[in-house]
PDB file of C-alpha atoms in Angstrom:
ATOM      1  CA  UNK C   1      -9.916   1.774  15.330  1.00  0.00           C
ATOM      2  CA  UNK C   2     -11.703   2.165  11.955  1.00  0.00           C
ATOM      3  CA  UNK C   3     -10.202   4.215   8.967  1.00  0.00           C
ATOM      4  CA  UNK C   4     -12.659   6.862   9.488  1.00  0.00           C
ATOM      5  CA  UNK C   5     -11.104   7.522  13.788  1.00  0.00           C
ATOM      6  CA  UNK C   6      -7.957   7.655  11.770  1.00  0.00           C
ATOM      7  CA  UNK C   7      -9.014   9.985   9.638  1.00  0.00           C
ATOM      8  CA  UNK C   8      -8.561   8.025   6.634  1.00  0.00           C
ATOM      9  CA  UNK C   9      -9.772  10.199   4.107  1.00  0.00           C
ATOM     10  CA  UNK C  10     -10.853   9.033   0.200  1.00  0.00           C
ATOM     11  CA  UNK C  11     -12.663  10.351  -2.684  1.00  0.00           C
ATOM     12  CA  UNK C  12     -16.701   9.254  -3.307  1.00  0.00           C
ATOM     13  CA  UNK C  13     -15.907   5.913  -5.634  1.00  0.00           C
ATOM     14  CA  UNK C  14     -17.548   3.978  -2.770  1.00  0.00           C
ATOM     15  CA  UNK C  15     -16.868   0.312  -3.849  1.00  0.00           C
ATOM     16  CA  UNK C  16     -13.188   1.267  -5.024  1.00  0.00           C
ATOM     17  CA  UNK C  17     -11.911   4.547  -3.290  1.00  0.00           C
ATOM     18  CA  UNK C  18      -9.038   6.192  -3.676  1.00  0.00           C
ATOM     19  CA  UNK C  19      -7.140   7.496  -0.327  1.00  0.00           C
ATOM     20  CA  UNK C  20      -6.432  10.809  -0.130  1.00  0.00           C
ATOM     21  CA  UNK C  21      -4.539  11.633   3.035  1.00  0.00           C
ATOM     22  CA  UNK C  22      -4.834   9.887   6.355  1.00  0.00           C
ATOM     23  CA  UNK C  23      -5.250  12.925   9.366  1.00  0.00           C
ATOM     24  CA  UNK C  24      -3.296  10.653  11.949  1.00  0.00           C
ATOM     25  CA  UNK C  25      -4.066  12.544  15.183  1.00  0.00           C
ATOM     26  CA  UNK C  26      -5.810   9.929  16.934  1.00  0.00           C
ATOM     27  CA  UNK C  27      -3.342   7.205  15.631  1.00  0.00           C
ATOM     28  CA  UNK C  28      -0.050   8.701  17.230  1.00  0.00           C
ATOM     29  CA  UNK C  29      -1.950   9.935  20.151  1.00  0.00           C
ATOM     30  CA  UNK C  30      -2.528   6.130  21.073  1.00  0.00           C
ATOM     31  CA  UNK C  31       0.635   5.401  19.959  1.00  0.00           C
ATOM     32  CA  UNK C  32       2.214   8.326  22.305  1.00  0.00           C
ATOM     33  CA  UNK C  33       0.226   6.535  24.805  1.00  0.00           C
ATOM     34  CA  UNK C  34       2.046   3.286  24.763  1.00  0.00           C
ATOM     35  CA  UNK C  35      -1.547   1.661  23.338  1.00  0.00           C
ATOM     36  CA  UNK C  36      -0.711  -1.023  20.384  1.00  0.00           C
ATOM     37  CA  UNK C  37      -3.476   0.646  17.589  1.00  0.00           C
ATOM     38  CA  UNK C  38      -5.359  -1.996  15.530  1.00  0.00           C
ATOM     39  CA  UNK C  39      -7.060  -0.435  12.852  1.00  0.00           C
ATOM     40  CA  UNK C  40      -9.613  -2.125  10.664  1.00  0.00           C
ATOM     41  CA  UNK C  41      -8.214  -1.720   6.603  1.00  0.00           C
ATOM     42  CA  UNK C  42     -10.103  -1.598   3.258  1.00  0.00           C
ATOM     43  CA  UNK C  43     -12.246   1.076   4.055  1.00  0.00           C
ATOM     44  CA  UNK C  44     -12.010   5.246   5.302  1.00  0.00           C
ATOM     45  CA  UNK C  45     -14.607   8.025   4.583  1.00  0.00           C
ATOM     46  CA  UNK C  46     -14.973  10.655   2.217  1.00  0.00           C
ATOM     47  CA  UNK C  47     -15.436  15.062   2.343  1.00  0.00           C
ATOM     48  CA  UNK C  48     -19.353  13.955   3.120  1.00  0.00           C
ATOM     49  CA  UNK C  49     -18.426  11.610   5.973  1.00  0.00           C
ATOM     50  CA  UNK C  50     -20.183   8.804   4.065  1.00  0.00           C
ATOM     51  CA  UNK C  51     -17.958   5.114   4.207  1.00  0.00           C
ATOM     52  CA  UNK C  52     -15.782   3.966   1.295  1.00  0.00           C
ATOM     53  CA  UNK C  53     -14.552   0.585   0.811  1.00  0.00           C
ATOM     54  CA  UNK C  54     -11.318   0.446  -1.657  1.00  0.00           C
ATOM     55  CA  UNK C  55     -11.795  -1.905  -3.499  1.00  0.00           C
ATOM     56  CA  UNK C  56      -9.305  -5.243  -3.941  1.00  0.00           C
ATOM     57  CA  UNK C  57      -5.761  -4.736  -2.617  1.00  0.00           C
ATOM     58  CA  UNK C  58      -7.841  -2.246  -0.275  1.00  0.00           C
ATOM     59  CA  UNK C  59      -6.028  -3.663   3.380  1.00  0.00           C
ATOM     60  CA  UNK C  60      -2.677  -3.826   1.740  1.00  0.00           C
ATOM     61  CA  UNK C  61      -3.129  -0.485   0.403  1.00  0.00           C
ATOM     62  CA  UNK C  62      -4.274   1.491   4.216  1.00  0.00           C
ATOM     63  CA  UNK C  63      -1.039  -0.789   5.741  1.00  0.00           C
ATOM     64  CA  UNK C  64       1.118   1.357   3.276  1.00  0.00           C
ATOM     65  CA  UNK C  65      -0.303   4.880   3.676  1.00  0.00           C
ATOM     66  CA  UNK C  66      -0.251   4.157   7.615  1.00  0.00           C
ATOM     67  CA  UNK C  67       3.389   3.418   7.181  1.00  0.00           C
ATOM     68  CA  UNK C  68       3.709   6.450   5.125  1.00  0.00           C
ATOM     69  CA  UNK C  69       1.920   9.146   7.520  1.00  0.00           C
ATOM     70  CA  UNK C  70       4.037   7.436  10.400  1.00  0.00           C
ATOM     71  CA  UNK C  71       7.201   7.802   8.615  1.00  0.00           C
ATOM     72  CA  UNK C  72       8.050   3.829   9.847  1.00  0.00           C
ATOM     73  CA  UNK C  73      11.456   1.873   8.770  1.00  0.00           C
ATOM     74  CA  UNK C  74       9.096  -0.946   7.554  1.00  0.00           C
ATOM     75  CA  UNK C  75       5.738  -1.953   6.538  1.00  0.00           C
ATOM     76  CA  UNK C  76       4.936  -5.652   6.779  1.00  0.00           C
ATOM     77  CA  UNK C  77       2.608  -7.651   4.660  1.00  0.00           C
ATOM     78  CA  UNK C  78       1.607 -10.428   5.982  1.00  0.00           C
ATOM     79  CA  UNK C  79       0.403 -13.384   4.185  1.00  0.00           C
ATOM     80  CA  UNK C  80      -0.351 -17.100   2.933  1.00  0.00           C
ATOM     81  CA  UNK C  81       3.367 -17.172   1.074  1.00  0.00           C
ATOM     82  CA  UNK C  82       6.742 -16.320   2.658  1.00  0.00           C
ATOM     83  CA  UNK C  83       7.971 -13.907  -0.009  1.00  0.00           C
ATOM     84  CA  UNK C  84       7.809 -12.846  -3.609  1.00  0.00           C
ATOM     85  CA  UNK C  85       9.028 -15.641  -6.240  1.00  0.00           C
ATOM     86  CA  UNK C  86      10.882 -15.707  -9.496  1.00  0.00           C
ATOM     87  CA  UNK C  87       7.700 -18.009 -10.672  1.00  0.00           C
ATOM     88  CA  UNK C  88       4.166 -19.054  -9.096  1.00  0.00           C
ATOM     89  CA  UNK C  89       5.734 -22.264  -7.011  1.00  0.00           C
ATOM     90  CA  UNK C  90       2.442 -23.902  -7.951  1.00  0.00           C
ATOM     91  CA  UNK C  91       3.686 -23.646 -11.419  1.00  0.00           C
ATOM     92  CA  UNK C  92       7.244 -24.162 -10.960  1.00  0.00           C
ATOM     93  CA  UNK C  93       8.726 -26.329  -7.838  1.00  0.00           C
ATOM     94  CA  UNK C  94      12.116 -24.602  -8.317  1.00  0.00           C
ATOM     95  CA  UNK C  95      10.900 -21.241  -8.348  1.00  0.00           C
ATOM     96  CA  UNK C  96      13.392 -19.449  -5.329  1.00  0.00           C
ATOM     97  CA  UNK C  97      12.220 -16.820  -2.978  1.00  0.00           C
ATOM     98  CA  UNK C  98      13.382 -13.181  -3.941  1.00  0.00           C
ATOM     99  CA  UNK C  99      15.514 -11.532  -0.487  1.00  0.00           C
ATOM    100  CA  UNK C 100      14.826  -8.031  -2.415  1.00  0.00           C
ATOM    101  CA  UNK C 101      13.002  -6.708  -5.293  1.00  0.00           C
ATOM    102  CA  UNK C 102      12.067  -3.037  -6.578  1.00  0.00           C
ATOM    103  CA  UNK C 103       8.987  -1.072  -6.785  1.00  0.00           C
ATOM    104  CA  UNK C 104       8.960  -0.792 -10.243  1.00  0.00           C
ATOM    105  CA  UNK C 105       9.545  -4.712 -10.676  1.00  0.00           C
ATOM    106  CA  UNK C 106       6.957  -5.493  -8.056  1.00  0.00           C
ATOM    107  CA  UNK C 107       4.630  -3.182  -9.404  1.00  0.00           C
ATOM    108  CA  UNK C 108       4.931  -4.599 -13.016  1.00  0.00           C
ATOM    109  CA  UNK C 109       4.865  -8.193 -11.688  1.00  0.00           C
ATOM    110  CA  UNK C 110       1.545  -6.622  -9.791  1.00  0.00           C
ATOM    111  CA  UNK C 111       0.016  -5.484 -12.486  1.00  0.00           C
ATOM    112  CA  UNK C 112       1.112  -9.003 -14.925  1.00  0.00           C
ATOM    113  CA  UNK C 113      -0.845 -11.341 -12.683  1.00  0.00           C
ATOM    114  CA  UNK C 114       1.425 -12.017  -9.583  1.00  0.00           C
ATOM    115  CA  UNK C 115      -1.211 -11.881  -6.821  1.00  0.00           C
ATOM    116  CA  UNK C 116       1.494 -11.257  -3.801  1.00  0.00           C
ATOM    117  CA  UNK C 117       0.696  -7.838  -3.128  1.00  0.00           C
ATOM    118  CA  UNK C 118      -1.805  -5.682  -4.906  1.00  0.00           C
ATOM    119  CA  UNK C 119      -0.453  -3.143  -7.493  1.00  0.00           C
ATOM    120  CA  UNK C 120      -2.133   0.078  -5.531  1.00  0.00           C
ATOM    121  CA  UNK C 121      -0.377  -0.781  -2.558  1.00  0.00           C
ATOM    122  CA  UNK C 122       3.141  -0.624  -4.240  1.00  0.00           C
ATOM    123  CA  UNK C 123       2.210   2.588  -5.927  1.00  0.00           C
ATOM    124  CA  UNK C 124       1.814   4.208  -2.768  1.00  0.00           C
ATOM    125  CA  UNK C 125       4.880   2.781  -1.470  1.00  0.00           C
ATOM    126  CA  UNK C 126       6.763   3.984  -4.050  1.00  0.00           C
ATOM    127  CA  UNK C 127       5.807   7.644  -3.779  1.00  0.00           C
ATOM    128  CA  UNK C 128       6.179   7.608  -0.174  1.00  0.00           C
ATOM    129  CA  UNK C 129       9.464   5.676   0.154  1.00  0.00           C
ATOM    130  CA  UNK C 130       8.121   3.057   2.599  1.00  0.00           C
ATOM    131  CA  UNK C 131       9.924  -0.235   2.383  1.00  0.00           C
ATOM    132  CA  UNK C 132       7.161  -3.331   2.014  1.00  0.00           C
ATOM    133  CA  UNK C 133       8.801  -6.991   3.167  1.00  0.00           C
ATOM    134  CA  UNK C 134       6.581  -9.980   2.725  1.00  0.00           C
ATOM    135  CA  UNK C 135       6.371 -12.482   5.197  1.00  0.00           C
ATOM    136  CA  UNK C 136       4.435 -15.481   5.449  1.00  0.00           C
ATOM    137  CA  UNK C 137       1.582 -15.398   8.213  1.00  0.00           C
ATOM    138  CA  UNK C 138       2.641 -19.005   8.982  1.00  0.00           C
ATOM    139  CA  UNK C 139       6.276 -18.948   9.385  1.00  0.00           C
ATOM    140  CA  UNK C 140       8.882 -16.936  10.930  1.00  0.00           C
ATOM    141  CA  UNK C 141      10.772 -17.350   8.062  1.00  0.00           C
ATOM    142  CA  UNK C 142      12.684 -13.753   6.518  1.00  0.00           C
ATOM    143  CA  UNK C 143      10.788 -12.347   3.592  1.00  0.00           C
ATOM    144  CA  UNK C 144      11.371 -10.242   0.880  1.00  0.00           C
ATOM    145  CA  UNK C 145      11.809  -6.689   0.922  1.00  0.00           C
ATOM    146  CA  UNK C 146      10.374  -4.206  -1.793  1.00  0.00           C
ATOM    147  CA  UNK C 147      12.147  -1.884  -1.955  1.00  0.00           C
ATOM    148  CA  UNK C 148      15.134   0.706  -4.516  1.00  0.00           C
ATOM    149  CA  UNK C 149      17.655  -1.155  -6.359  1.00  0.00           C
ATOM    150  CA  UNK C 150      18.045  -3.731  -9.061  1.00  0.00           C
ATOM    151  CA  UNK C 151      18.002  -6.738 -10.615  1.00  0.00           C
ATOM    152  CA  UNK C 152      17.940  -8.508 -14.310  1.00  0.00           C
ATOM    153  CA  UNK C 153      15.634 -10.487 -14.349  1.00  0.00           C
ATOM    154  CA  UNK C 154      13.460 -10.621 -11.355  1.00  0.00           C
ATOM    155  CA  UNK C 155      10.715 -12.901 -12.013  1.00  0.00           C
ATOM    156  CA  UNK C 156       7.906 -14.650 -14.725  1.00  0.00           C
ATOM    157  CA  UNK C 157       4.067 -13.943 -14.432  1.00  0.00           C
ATOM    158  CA  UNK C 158       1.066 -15.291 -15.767  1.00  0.00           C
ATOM    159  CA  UNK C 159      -2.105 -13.686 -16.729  1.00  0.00           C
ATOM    160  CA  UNK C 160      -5.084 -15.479 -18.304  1.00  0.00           C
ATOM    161  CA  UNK C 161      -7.205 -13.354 -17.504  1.00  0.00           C
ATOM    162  CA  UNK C 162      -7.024 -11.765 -21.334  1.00  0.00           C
ATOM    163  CA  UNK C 163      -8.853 -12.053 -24.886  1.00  0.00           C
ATOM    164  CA  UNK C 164      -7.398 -11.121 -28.125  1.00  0.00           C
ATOM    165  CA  UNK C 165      -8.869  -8.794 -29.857  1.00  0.00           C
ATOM    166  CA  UNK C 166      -8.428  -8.035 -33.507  1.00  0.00           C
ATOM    167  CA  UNK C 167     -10.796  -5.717 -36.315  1.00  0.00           C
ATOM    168  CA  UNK C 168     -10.097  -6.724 -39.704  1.00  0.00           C
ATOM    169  CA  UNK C 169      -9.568  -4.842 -42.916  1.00  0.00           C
ATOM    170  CA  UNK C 170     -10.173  -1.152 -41.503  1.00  0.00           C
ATOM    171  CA  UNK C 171      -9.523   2.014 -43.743  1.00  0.00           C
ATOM    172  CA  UNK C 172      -5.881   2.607 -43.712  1.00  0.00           C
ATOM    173  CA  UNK C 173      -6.693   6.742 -43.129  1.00  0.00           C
ATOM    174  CA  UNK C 174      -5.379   8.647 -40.082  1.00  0.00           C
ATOM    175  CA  UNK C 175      -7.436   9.244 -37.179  1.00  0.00           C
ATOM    176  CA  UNK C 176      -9.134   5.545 -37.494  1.00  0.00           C
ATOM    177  CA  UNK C 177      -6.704   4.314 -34.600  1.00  0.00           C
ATOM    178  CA  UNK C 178      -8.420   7.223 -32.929  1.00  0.00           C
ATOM    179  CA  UNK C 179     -11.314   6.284 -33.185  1.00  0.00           C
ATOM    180  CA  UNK C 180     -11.191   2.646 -32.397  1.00  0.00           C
ATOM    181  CA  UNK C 181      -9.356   3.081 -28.985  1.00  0.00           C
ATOM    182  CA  UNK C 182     -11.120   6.244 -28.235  1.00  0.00           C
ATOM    183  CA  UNK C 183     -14.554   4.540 -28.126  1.00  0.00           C
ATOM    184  CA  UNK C 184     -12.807   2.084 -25.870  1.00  0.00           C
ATOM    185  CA  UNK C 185     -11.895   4.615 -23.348  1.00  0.00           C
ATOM    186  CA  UNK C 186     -15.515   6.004 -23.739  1.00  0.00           C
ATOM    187  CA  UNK C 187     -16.536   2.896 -22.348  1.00  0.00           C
ATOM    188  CA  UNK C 188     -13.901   2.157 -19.819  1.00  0.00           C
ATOM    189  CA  UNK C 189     -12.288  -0.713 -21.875  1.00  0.00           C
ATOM    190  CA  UNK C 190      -8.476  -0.944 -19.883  1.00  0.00           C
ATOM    191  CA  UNK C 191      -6.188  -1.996 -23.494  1.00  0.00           C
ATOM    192  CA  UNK C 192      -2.928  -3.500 -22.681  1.00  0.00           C
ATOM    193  CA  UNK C 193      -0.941  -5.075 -25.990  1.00  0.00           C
ATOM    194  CA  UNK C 194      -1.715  -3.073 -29.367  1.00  0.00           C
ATOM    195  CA  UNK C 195      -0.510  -4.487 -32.535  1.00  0.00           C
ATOM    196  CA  UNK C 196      -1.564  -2.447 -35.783  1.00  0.00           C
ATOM    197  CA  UNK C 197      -0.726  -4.387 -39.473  1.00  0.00           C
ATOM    198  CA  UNK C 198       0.792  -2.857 -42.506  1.00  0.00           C
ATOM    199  CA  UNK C 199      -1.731  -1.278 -44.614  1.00  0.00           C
ATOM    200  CA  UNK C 200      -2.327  -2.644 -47.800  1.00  0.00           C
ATOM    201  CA  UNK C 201      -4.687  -1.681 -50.637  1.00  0.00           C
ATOM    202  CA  UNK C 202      -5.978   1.240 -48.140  1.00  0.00           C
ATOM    203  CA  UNK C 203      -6.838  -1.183 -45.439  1.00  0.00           C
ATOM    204  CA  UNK C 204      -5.116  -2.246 -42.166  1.00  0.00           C
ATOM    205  CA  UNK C 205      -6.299  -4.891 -39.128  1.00  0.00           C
ATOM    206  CA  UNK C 206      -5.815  -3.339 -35.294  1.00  0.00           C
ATOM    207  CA  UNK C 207      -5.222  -5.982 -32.748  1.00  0.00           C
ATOM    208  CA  UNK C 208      -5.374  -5.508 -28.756  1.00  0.00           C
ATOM    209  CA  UNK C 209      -5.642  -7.266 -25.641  1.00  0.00           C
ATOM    210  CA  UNK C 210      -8.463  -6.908 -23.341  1.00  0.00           C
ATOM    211  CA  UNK C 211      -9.411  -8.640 -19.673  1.00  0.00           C
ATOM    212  CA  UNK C 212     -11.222 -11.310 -20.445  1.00  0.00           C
ATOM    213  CA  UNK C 213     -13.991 -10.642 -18.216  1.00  0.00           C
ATOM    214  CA  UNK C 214     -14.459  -7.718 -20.462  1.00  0.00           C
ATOM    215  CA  UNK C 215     -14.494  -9.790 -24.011  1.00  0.00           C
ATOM    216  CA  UNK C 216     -18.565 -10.239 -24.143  1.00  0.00           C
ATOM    217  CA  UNK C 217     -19.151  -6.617 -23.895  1.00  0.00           C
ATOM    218  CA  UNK C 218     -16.283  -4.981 -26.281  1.00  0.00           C
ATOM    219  CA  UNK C 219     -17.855  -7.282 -29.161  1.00  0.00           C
ATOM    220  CA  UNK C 220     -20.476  -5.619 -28.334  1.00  0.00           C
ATOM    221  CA  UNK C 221     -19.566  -2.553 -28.619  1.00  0.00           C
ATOM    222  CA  UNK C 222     -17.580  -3.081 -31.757  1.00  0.00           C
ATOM    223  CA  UNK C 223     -20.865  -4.966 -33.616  1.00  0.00           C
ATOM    224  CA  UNK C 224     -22.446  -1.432 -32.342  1.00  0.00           C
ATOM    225  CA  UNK C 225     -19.869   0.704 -34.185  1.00  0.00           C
ATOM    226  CA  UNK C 226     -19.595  -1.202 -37.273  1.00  0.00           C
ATOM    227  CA  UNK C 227     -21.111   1.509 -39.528  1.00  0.00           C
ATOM    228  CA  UNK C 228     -18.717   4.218 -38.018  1.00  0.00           C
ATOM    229  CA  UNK C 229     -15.727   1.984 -37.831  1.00  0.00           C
ATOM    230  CA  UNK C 230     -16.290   0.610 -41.033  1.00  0.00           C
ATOM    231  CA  UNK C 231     -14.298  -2.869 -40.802  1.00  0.00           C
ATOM    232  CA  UNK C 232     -15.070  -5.773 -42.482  1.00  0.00           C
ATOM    233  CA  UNK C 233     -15.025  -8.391 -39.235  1.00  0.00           C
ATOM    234  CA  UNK C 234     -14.189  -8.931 -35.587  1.00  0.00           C
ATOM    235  CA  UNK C 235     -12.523 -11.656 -33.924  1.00  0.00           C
ATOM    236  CA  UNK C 236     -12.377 -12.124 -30.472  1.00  0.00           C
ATOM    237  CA  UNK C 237     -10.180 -15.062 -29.082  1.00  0.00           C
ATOM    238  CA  UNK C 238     -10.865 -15.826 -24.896  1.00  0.00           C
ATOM    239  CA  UNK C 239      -8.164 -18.449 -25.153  1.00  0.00           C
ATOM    240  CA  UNK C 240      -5.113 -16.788 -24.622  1.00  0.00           C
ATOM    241  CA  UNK C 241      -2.568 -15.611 -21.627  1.00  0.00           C
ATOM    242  CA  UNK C 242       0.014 -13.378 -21.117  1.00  0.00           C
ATOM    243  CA  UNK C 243       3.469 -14.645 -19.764  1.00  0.00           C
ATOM    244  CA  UNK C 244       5.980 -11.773 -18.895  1.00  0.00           C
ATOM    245  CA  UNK C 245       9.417 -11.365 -17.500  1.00  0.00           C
ATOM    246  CA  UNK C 246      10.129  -8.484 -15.181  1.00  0.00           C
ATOM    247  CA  UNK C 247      13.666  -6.699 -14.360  1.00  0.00           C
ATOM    248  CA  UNK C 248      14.965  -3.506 -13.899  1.00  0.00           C
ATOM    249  CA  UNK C 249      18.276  -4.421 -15.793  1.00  0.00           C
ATOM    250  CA  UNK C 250      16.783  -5.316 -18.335  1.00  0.00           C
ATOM    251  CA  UNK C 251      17.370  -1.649 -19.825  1.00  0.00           C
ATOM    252  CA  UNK C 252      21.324  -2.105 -19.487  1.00  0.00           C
ATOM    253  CA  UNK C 253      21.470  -5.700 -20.225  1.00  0.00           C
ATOM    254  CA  UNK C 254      21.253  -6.590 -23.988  1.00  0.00           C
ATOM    255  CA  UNK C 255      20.006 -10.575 -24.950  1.00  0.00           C
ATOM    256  CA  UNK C 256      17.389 -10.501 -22.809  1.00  0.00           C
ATOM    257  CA  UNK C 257      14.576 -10.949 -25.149  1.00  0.00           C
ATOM    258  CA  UNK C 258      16.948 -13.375 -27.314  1.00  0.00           C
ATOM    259  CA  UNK C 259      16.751 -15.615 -24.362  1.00  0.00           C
ATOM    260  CA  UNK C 260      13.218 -15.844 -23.801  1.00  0.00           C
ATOM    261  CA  UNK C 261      12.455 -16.075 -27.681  1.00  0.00           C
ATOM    262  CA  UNK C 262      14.717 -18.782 -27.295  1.00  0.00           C
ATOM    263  CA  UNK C 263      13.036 -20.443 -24.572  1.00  0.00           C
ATOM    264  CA  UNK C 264       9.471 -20.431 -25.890  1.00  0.00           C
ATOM    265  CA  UNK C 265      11.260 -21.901 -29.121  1.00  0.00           C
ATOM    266  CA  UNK C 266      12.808 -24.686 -27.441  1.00  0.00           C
ATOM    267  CA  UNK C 267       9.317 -25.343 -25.706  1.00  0.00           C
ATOM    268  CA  UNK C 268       7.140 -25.192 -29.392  1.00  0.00           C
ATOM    269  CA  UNK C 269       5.156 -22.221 -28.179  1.00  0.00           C
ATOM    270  CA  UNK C 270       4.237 -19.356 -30.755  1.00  0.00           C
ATOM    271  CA  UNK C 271       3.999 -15.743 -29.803  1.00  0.00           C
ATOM    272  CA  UNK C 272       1.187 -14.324 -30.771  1.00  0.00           C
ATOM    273  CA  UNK C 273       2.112 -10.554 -30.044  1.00  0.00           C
ATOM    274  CA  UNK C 274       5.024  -8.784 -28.064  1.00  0.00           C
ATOM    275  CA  UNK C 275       4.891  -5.798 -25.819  1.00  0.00           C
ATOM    276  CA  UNK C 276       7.999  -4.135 -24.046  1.00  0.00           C
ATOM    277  CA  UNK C 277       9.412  -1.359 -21.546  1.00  0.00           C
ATOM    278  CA  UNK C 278      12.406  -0.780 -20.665  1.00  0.00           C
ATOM    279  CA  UNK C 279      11.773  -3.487 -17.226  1.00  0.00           C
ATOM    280  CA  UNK C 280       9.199  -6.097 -18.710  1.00  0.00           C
ATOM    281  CA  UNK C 281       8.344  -8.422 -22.059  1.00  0.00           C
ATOM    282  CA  UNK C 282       5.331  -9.823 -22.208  1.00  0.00           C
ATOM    283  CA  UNK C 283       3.842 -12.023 -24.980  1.00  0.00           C
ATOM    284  CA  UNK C 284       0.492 -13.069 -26.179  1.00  0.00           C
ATOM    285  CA  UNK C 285       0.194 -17.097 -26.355  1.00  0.00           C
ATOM    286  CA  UNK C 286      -2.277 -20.167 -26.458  1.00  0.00           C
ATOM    287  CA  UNK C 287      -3.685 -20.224 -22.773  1.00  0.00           C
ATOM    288  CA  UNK C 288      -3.526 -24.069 -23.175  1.00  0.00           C
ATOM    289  CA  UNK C 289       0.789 -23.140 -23.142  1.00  0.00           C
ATOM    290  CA  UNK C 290       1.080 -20.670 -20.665  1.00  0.00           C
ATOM    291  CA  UNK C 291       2.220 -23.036 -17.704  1.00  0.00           C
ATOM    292  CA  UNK C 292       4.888 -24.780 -20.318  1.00  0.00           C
ATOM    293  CA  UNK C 293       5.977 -20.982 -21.010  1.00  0.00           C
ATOM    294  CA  UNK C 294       6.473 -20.453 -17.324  1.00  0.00           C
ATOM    295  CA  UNK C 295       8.498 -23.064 -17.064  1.00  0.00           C
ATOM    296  CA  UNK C 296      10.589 -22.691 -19.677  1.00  0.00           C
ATOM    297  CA  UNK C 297      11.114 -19.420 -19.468  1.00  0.00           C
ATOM    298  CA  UNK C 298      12.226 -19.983 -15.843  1.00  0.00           C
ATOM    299  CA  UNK C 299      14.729 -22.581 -16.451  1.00  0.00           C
ATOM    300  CA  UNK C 300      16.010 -20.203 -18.776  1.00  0.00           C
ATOM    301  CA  UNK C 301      16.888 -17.781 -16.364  1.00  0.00           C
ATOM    302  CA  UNK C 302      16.511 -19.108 -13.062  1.00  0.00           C
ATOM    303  CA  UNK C 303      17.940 -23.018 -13.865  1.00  0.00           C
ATOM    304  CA  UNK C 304      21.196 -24.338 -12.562  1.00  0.00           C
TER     305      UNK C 304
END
């Protein structure tokens, strides 16, 4: 079946939809039947009837919401890895598999670069209470389940997919924050880290992190609004990655952030900026040390 004899129904942002509900009928009428219902994912139809595609994560994301309008024990992933990882194995060779980990850790790691499972399709298990478990496509090997509880520390990711951006000597007024990160929004600029100096002689520098994909066009943008920014200069640095730890005891457990500090200390690797919540640090370093960061940060945690 295709999403739309489901009734798979999304809104009208064709090349990255949103789904709204799933109707269902004609998928537990087969079911009823004794059929075994394959249905084609990625895609549904909106109020118009027209097809929508959803965009990346978009098969993992109709598996969940199938799951959830079925009310099953257990939605399966499958896929080229056997389970979720405290570290990329590519990176690190004694990265171990995760038996469990939470949807707000999985959803963090997600959203920090882990590429396991797309960060829509653990939002929607989340809200619906449907337990994921990855498991390799390859092996009949037990996976790891996503699902309420808690760990620590649960895992490092890597993202260098960012650029640093910083605007220099800016009038130290209210409302000028405003104004920088409202023309961002304006022009659908996603801002992750923000990092604002102490203002001195009436000026301040605001410093943010960007996708890098997005670097070319927020300078820009910025060389645009000079005159109604009014900032002396704009640097953008490309080079740069984000490493982050992920655990939902992190809230409860104090020394956490000591012991990564330390770690990236021990390896020679300066932070450029910091960003918490009460599960996840992330910092801002040289992209040329992100894989020594990953590794060092994993020994910290994850070593014998």
């Amino acid at each position: 079946l295709t999403g739309w004899q489901i009734g798979l129904e999304t809104n009208s942002n064709y090349s990255d939809a949103r789904i709204k509900r799933i109707a269902g009928e004609r998928l537990k009428a087969e079911l009823d039947n004794g059929r075994i219902v394959i249905v084609a994912g990625f895609q549904g139809i909106n109020k118009m009837g027209d097809v929508t595609t959803l965009g990346r994560g978009g098969s993992d994301t109709t598996a969940v919401a199938i799951a959830a309008t079925l009310g099953a024990d257990l939605c399966q992933i499958y896929t080229d890895v056997d389970g979720v990882y405290t570290a990329d194995p590519r990176i690190v060779k004694n990265a171990r598999k995760l038996d469990a980990i939470t949807y707000d850790e999985m959803l963090e790691l997600a959203s920090l670069g882990a590429q396991v499972l797309h960060n829509r399709s653990v939002e929607m298990a989340k809200k619906y209470n449907v337990d994921l478990e990855v498991v390799s496509s390859f092996t009949r090997n037990p996976g790891t389940k996503v699902k309420e509880g808690s760990n620590m520390v649960s895992g490092v990711a890597r993202d260098n997919n960012c650029a640093r951006v910083a605007i220099i000597n800016l009038n130290d007024t209210p409302g000028t924050a405003f104004k920088v990160f409202s023309l961002m929004a304006k022009h659908n600029v996603n801002i992750d880290i923000i990092l604002q100096s102490v203002g001195r002689d009436n000026k301040k520098s605001i410093s943010f992190t960007i996708r890098q994909d997005d670097a070319e066009r927020v300078a820009g943008i910025l060389r645009d609004a000079k005159e109604m920014l009014d900032y002396e200069d704009v640097s953008i640095n490309t080079k740069v990655a984000k490493v982050s730890i992920v655990g939902a005891g992190m809230a409860s457990a104090a020394g956490v952030a000591s012991k990564m500090f330390e770690a990236l200390a021990g390896a020679g690797i300066n932070i450029r900026m910091i960003s918490t919540s009460e599960i996840k640090i992330s910092v801002l370093i040289n992209e040329e040390d992100s894989e020594k960061a990953v590794k060092a940060i994993h020994d910290q945690f994850f070593g014998d």
